[in-house]
PDB file of N, CA and C in Angstrom:
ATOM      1  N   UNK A1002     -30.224  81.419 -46.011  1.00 76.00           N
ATOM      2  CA  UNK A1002     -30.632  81.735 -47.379  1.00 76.00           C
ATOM      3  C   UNK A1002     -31.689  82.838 -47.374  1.00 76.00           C
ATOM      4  N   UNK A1003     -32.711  82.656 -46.618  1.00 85.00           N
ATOM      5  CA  UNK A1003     -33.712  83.905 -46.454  1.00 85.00           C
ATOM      6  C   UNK A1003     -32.812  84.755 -46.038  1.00 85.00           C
ATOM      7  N   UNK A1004     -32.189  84.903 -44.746  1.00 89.00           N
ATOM      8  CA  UNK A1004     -31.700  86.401 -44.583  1.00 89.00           C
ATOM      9  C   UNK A1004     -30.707  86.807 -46.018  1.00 89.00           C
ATOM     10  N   UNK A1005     -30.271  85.864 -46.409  1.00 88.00           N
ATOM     11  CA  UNK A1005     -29.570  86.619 -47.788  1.00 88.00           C
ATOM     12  C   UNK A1005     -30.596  87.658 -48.713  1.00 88.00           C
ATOM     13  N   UNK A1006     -31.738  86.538 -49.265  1.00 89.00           N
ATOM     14  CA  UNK A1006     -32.883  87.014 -49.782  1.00 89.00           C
ATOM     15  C   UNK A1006     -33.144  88.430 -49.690  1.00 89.00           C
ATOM     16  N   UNK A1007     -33.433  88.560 -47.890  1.00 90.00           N
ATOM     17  CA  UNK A1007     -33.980  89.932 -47.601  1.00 90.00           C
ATOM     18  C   UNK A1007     -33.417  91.097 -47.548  1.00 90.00           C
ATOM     19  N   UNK A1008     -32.011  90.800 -47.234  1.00 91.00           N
ATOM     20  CA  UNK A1008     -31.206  91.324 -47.419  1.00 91.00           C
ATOM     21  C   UNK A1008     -30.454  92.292 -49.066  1.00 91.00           C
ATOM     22  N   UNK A1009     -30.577  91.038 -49.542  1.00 90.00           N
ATOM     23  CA  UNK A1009     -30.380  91.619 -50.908  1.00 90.00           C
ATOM     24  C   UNK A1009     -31.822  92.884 -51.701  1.00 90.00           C
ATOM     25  N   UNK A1010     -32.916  92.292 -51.069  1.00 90.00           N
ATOM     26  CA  UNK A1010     -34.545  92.714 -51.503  1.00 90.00           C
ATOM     27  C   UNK A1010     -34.223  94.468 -50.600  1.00 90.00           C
ATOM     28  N   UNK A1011     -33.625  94.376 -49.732  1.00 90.00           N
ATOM     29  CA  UNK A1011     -33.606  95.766 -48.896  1.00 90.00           C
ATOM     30  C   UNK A1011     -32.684  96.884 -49.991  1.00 90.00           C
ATOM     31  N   UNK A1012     -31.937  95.845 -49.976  1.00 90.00           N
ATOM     32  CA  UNK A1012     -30.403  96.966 -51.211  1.00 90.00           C
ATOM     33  C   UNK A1012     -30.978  97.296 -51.956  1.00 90.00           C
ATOM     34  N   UNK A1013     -31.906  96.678 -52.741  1.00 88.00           N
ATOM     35  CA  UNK A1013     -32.791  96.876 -54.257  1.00 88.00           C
ATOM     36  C   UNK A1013     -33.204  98.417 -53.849  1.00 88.00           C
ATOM     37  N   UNK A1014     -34.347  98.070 -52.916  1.00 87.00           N
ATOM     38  CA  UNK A1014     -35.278  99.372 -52.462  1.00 87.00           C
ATOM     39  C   UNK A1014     -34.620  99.952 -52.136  1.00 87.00           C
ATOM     40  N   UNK A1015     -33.413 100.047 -51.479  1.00 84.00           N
ATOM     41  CA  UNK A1015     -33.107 101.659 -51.192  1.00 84.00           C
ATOM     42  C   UNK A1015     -31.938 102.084 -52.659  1.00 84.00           C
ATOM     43  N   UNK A1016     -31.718 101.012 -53.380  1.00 81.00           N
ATOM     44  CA  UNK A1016     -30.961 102.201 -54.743  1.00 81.00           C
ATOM     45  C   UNK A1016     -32.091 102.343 -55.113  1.00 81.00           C
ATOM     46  N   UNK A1017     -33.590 101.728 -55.442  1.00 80.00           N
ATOM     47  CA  UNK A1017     -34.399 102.559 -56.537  1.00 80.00           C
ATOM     48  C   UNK A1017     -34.938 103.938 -55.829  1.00 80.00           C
ATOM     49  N   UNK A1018     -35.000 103.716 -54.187  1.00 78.00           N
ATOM     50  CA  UNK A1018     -35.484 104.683 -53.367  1.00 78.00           C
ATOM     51  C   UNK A1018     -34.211 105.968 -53.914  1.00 78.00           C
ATOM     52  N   UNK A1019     -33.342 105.784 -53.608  1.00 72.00           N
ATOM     53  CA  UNK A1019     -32.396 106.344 -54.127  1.00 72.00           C
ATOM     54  C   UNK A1019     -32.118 107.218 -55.307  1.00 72.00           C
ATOM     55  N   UNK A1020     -32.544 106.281 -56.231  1.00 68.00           N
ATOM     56  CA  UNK A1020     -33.082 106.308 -57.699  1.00 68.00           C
ATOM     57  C   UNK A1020     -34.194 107.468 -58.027  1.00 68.00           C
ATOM     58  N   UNK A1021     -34.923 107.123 -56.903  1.00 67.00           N
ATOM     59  CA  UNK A1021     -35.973 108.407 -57.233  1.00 67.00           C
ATOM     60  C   UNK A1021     -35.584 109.934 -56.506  1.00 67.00           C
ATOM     61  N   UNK A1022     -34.773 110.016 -55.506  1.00 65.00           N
ATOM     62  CA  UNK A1022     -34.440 110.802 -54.502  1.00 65.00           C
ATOM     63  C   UNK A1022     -33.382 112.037 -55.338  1.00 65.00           C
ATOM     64  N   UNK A1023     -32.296 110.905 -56.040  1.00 59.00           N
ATOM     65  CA  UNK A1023     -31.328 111.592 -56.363  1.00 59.00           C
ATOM     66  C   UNK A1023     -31.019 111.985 -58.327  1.00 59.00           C
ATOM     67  N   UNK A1024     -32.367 111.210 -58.748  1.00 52.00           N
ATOM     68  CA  UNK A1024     -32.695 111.851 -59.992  1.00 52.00           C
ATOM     69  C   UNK A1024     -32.088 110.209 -61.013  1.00 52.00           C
ATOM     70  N   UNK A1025     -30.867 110.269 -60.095  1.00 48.00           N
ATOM     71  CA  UNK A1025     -30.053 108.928 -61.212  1.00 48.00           C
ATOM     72  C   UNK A1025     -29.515 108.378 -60.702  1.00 48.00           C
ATOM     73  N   UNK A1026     -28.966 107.325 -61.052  1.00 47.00           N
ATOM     74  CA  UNK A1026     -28.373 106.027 -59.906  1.00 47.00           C
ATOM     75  C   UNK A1026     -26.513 106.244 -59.604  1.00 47.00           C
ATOM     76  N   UNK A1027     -25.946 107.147 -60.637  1.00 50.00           N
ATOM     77  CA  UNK A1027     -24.937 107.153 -60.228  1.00 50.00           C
ATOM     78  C   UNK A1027     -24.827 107.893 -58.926  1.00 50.00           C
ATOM     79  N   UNK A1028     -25.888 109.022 -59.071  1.00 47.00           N
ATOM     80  CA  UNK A1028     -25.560 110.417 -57.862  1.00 47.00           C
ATOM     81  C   UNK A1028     -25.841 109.060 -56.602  1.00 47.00           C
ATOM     82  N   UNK A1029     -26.726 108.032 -57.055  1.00 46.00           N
ATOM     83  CA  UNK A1029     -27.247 107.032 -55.613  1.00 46.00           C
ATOM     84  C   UNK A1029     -26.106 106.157 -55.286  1.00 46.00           C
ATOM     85  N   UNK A1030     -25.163 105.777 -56.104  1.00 51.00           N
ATOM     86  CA  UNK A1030     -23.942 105.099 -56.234  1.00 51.00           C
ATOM     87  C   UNK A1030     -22.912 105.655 -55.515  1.00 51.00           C
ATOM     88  N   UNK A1031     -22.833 106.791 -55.488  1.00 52.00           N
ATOM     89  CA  UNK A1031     -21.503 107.912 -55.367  1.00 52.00           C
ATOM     90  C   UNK A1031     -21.962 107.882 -53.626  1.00 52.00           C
ATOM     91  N   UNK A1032     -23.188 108.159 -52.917  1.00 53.00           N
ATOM     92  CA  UNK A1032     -23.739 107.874 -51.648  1.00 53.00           C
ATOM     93  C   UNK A1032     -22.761 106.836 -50.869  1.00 53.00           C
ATOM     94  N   UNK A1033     -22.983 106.658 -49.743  1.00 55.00           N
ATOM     95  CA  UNK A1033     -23.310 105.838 -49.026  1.00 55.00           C
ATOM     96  C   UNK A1033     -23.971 105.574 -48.682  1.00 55.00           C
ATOM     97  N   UNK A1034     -24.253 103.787 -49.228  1.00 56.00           N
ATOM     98  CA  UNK A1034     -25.279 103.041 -48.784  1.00 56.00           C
ATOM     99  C   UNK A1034     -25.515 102.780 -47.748  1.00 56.00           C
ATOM    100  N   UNK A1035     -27.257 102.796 -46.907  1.00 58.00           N
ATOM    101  CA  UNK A1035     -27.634 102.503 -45.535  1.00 58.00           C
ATOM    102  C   UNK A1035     -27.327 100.825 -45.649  1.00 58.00           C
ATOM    103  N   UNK A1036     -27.755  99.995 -46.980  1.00 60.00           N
ATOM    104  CA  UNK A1036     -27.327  98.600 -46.584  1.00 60.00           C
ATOM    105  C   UNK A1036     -26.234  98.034 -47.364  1.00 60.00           C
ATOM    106  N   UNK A1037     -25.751  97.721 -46.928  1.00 63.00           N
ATOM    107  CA  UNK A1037     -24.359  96.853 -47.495  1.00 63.00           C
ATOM    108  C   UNK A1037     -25.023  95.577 -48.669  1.00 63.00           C
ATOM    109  N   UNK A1038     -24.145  95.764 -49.577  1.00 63.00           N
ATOM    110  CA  UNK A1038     -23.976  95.304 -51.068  1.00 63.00           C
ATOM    111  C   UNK A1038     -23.855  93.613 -50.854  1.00 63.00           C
ATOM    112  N   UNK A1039     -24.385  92.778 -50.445  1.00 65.00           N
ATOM    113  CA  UNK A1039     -24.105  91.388 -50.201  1.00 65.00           C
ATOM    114  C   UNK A1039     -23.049  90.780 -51.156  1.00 65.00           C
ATOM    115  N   UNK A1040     -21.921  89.988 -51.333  1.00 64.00           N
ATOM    116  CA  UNK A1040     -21.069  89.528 -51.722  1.00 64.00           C
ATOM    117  C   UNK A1040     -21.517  87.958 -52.251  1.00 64.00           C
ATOM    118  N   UNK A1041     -22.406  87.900 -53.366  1.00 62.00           N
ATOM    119  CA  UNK A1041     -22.634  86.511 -53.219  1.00 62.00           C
ATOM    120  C   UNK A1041     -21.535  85.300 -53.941  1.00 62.00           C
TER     121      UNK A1041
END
């Protein structure tokens, strides 16, 4: 359950990291993500 947690807490930060990088979340969407999207 924690590694889910942290896991999911990592995805957050890198779309908002993302978010700030690439102006808007689609251009961060359209990327490939460094962490994988957890399937809950």
């Amino acid at each position: 359950m924690f590694l889910l947690l942290a896991t999911y807490s990592l995805w957050l930060m890198d779309r908002s990291l993302r978010a700030y990088s690439g102006g808007s979340e689609s251009s961060g969407q359209r990327g490939i993500p460094l962490t994988p999207k957890p399937s809950v």
